Amino acid sequence: MNEFYQKDIISIKDYTKDQLETIFASTDKIIQSSPSERREICKGKTLGYLFYEPSTRTRLSFDSAMASIGGNSLGISDITSSSTQKGESLADTVRIMSIYSDILVLRHPLDGSSRFGAEISDKPVINAGSGTEEHPTQAIQDLFTIKKEKKKIDGLKIGIVGDLKYGRTVYSLLHGLGNYDVDVRLISPESLRIRSDSTYEIKKKLDLTETTDIEEHLDDLDVLYVTRIQKERFPDEEEYLKVKGSYVVGLDMLKRMKDDAIILHPLPRIDEISADVDKTKNAKYFEQAEYGKHIRSALLGMILNENGF
């Protein structure tokens, strides 16, 4: 029985540890399959995408994932060239796109947009980022990356640093980590602390430590998850400038970390990780992006095939 068939992916909170492990196993199957085997998984299927916010990695990752399993993609990546400029509502755009495709991927700046889209669409909807809420497929690929690179998730000490207030990947990752036995350090400027109203449930599941000082935790971490300061979500640019460049991970920090610690980043990065870190064995953010393609291939295959693949 394939419990993911024709199901939406709106929130990481909807998934248990067992379900996440099922997704990981399917992703491993994708990685181990030959290109010819992969191309049969979604042959003849169409992915439709609606991106009301700029995106490089997420949109291209879905596009590449669908192509690798034999499907094709179409959609809107620039709303300035779509009928939304004429005043077409999100509801109507979703209805039309669901006619043209077998599954829909939606990114939108408003909280609740993906859940609304799922209610409107008669095809499965994947949340590719809804306002400041969540980015569930990013969190699934983050968890998968940790498991692949560290061989486990349980028992790890994980530091999450940067913009914890506006960074939606952080909230999805924390909810996902709530399924595991981990010790999490939340490191951010005081003004960018995690939103307490969004972490009420998380704090029941996770051992969280909040701090502004990255230095005191460096030598204890197994994973350092770095996020950029989300300039576009600040209501006041002056407030952004106050926290810009608060943390920069360079070789000096790396020398203080465990030899086998890994550094992750959902990307894009600005200046929060120095380029000279890229060549170190600890830098795993480009592998993380590659795993994202495989995760999305697995999810698309599971959602679009009644008996799995």
Short mmCIF file of C-alpha atoms in Angstrom, two decimals, residues 79-308:
data_model
loop_
_atom_site.label_atom_id
_atom_site.label_comp_id
_atom_site.label_asym_id
_atom_site.label_seq_id
_atom_site.Cartn_x
_atom_site.Cartn_y
_atom_site.Cartn_z
CA ILE A 79 4.37 36.29 -12.40
CA THR A 80 5.05 39.51 -14.32
CA SER A 81 4.49 37.54 -17.54
CA SER A 82 1.33 35.77 -16.36
CA SER A 83 -2.37 36.62 -16.09
CA THR A 84 -1.91 37.52 -12.43
CA GLN A 85 -0.83 40.91 -13.84
CA LYS A 86 -4.37 41.23 -15.22
CA GLY A 87 -5.81 40.58 -11.77
CA GLU A 88 -6.44 36.84 -11.99
CA SER A 89 -6.92 35.35 -8.52
CA LEU A 90 -4.74 32.63 -7.00
CA ALA A 91 -7.80 30.36 -6.91
CA ASP A 92 -8.45 30.67 -10.65
CA THR A 93 -4.78 30.25 -11.53
CA VAL A 94 -4.60 27.08 -9.42
CA ARG A 95 -7.77 25.71 -11.05
CA ILE A 96 -6.41 26.30 -14.55
CA MET A 97 -2.97 24.86 -13.78
CA SER A 98 -4.53 21.75 -12.24
CA ILE A 99 -6.31 21.15 -15.57
CA TYR A 100 -2.98 21.18 -17.40
CA SER A 101 -0.96 19.05 -14.97
CA ASP A 102 -0.99 15.92 -12.81
CA ILE A 103 0.59 17.57 -9.77
CA LEU A 104 1.10 21.19 -8.75
CA VAL A 105 4.04 22.89 -6.98
CA LEU A 106 3.21 26.26 -5.39
CA ARG A 107 5.36 28.99 -3.86
CA HIS A 108 3.59 32.11 -2.61
CA PRO A 109 4.43 34.98 -0.22
CA LEU A 110 1.23 34.66 1.84
CA ASP A 111 0.95 32.38 4.88
CA GLY A 112 -1.63 29.66 4.28
CA SER A 113 -1.39 29.90 0.49
CA SER A 114 -0.43 26.27 -0.13
CA ARG A 115 -3.18 24.91 2.10
CA PHE A 116 -5.65 27.16 0.28
CA GLY A 117 -4.30 25.96 -3.07
CA ALA A 118 -4.72 22.34 -2.01
CA GLU A 119 -8.37 22.98 -1.15
CA ILE A 120 -8.97 24.52 -4.59
CA SER A 121 -7.00 22.05 -6.73
CA ASP A 122 -8.30 18.63 -7.70
CA LYS A 123 -4.68 17.52 -8.23
CA PRO A 124 -2.09 17.03 -5.46
CA VAL A 125 -0.32 20.21 -4.32
CA ILE A 126 3.24 20.45 -3.00
CA ASN A 127 4.11 23.45 -0.84
CA ALA A 128 7.36 24.95 -2.16
CA GLY A 129 7.26 27.77 0.40
CA SER A 130 4.24 29.56 1.86
CA GLY A 131 4.98 32.95 3.35
CA THR A 132 7.00 32.67 6.54
CA GLU A 133 5.44 29.31 7.45
CA GLU A 134 7.09 26.24 5.97
CA HIS A 135 9.09 24.68 3.16
CA PRO A 136 8.48 20.95 3.77
CA THR A 137 10.46 19.39 0.89
CA GLN A 138 13.51 21.46 1.90
CA ALA A 139 13.23 20.05 5.44
CA ILE A 140 12.92 16.49 4.13
CA GLN A 141 16.06 16.93 2.04
CA ASP A 142 17.85 18.49 5.04
CA LEU A 143 17.00 15.50 7.21
CA PHE A 144 18.02 13.10 4.45
CA THR A 145 21.34 14.93 4.04
CA ILE A 146 22.08 14.67 7.75
CA LYS A 147 21.28 10.96 7.73
CA LYS A 148 23.40 10.25 4.64
CA GLU A 149 26.40 12.28 5.79
CA LYS A 150 26.31 11.41 9.52
CA LYS A 151 24.80 7.91 9.14
CA LYS A 152 22.14 8.79 11.70
CA ILE A 153 20.00 11.63 13.07
CA ASP A 154 19.24 10.46 16.61
CA GLY A 155 21.81 11.54 19.17
CA LEU A 156 23.24 14.47 17.20
CA LYS A 157 23.90 18.03 18.39
CA ILE A 158 22.62 20.44 15.76
CA GLY A 159 23.20 24.19 15.60
CA ILE A 160 20.89 26.37 13.49
CA VAL A 161 22.30 29.85 12.94
CA GLY A 162 21.10 33.03 11.26
CA ASP A 163 17.62 34.36 10.58
CA LEU A 164 15.37 32.21 12.73
CA LYS A 165 12.45 34.65 12.70
CA TYR A 166 11.76 34.90 8.99
CA GLY A 167 13.50 31.78 7.63
CA ARG A 168 10.70 29.31 6.82
CA THR A 169 13.16 26.47 6.20
CA VAL A 170 14.03 26.66 9.91
CA TYR A 171 10.47 26.01 11.06
CA SER A 172 10.04 23.01 8.78
CA LEU A 173 13.40 21.59 9.84
CA LEU A 174 12.58 21.95 13.54
CA HIS A 175 9.25 20.20 13.12
CA GLY A 176 11.01 17.42 11.22
CA LEU A 177 13.71 17.10 13.88
CA GLY A 178 10.92 16.74 16.45
CA ASN A 179 10.64 13.12 15.27
CA TYR A 180 14.19 12.39 16.46
CA ASP A 181 16.22 12.47 19.66
CA VAL A 182 18.45 15.49 19.02
CA ASP A 183 19.91 18.45 20.91
CA VAL A 184 19.26 21.71 19.03
CA ARG A 185 21.03 25.06 19.54
CA LEU A 186 19.24 28.08 18.04
CA ILE A 187 21.77 30.86 17.36
CA SER A 188 20.60 34.26 16.14
CA PRO A 189 20.65 38.01 16.78
CA GLU A 190 18.20 38.96 19.52
CA SER A 191 15.83 40.56 16.99
CA LEU A 192 15.76 37.40 14.84
CA ARG A 193 14.99 34.83 17.54
CA ILE A 194 12.60 32.04 16.66
CA ARG A 195 8.94 33.12 16.83
CA SER A 196 7.50 31.75 20.06
CA ASP A 197 3.98 31.52 18.63
CA SER A 198 5.27 29.14 15.95
CA THR A 199 7.31 26.89 18.24
CA TYR A 200 4.85 26.03 20.98
CA GLU A 201 4.49 22.44 19.75
CA ILE A 202 8.17 22.12 18.79
CA LYS A 203 9.31 22.90 22.33
CA LYS A 204 7.30 19.92 23.60
CA LYS A 205 9.36 17.57 21.39
CA LEU A 206 12.83 19.08 21.19
CA ASP A 207 15.58 20.05 23.61
CA LEU A 208 16.15 23.66 22.46
CA THR A 209 18.81 26.12 23.60
CA GLU A 210 18.52 29.73 22.39
CA THR A 211 21.58 31.98 22.27
CA THR A 212 23.21 34.85 20.39
CA ASP A 213 26.74 33.46 20.87
CA ILE A 214 27.89 30.99 18.23
CA GLU A 215 31.39 30.72 19.71
CA GLU A 216 30.33 28.87 22.86
CA HIS A 217 28.71 26.04 20.88
CA LEU A 218 31.09 25.48 17.95
CA ASP A 219 33.22 22.71 19.45
CA ASP A 220 30.18 20.66 20.48
CA LEU A 221 28.19 20.53 17.23
CA ASP A 222 27.82 17.62 14.83
CA VAL A 223 25.84 19.70 12.33
CA LEU A 224 25.89 23.47 11.71
CA TYR A 225 22.89 24.57 9.64
CA VAL A 226 23.47 28.11 8.38
CA THR A 227 20.73 30.39 7.04
CA ARG A 228 20.92 33.78 5.35
CA ILE A 229 19.39 36.94 6.77
CA GLN A 230 16.11 37.25 4.82
CA LYS A 231 16.37 40.85 3.65
CA GLU A 232 13.18 40.67 1.56
CA ARG A 233 11.03 39.87 4.61
CA PHE A 234 12.12 42.81 6.76
CA PRO A 235 9.46 45.54 7.01
CA ASP A 236 12.25 48.12 7.55
CA GLU A 237 15.60 48.05 5.73
CA GLU A 238 17.27 49.84 8.64
CA GLU A 239 16.46 46.84 10.84
CA TYR A 240 18.03 44.55 8.24
CA LEU A 241 21.22 46.59 8.14
CA LYS A 242 21.57 46.27 11.93
CA VAL A 243 21.85 42.47 11.71
CA LYS A 244 23.45 42.03 8.28
CA GLY A 245 26.63 39.94 8.55
CA SER A 246 25.97 38.97 12.17
CA TYR A 247 27.55 35.54 11.66
CA VAL A 248 30.11 34.57 9.04
CA VAL A 249 31.32 30.97 9.03
CA GLY A 250 34.93 30.86 7.88
CA LEU A 251 37.98 28.63 8.25
CA ASP A 252 38.69 30.15 11.67
CA MET A 253 35.36 28.83 12.98
CA LEU A 254 35.81 25.53 11.20
CA LYS A 255 39.10 24.87 13.04
CA ARG A 256 37.20 24.94 16.33
CA MET A 257 34.57 22.44 15.23
CA LYS A 258 34.65 18.65 15.40
CA ASP A 259 36.72 17.10 12.63
CA ASP A 260 33.68 15.26 11.26
CA ALA A 261 31.14 18.07 11.76
CA ILE A 262 29.16 19.03 8.65
CA ILE A 263 27.99 22.45 7.48
CA LEU A 264 24.65 22.77 5.70
CA HIS A 265 22.83 25.69 4.06
CA PRO A 266 19.48 25.71 2.21
CA LEU A 267 20.93 28.30 -0.22
CA PRO A 268 21.15 30.88 -1.67
CA ARG A 269 23.96 32.18 0.50
CA ILE A 270 25.09 35.79 0.56
CA ASP A 271 28.05 36.28 2.90
CA GLU A 272 27.26 33.96 5.81
CA ILE A 273 29.66 31.20 4.68
CA SER A 274 33.06 32.16 3.26
CA ALA A 275 33.88 30.70 -0.15
CA ASP A 276 37.08 29.16 1.22
CA VAL A 277 34.94 26.77 3.29
CA ASP A 278 33.56 25.23 0.08
CA LYS A 279 36.61 23.05 -0.55
CA THR A 280 36.69 21.56 2.95
CA LYS A 281 35.37 18.07 3.72
CA ASN A 282 32.91 19.63 6.16
CA ALA A 283 31.01 21.65 3.55
CA LYS A 284 28.00 19.60 2.46
CA TYR A 285 25.61 22.25 1.13
CA PHE A 286 26.12 21.39 -2.54
CA GLU A 287 25.58 17.69 -1.79
CA GLN A 288 22.49 18.85 0.11
CA ALA A 289 21.17 20.49 -3.07
CA GLU A 290 21.81 17.31 -5.06
CA TYR A 291 20.00 15.20 -2.48
CA GLY A 292 17.08 17.63 -2.88
CA LYS A 293 16.63 16.58 -6.50
CA HIS A 294 16.52 12.89 -5.50
CA ILE A 295 14.10 13.55 -2.61
CA ARG A 296 11.73 15.38 -4.96
CA SER A 297 12.00 12.60 -7.56
CA ALA A 298 11.01 10.09 -4.90
CA LEU A 299 8.10 12.19 -3.65
CA LEU A 300 6.75 12.78 -7.16
CA GLY A 301 7.02 9.06 -7.91
CA MET A 302 5.20 8.11 -4.73
CA ILE A 303 2.42 10.68 -5.18
CA LEU A 304 1.77 9.86 -8.85
CA ASN A 305 1.94 6.05 -8.77
CA GLU A 306 -0.76 4.15 -6.91
CA ASN A 307 1.49 1.19 -6.22
CA GLY A 308 4.67 3.17 -5.67
#
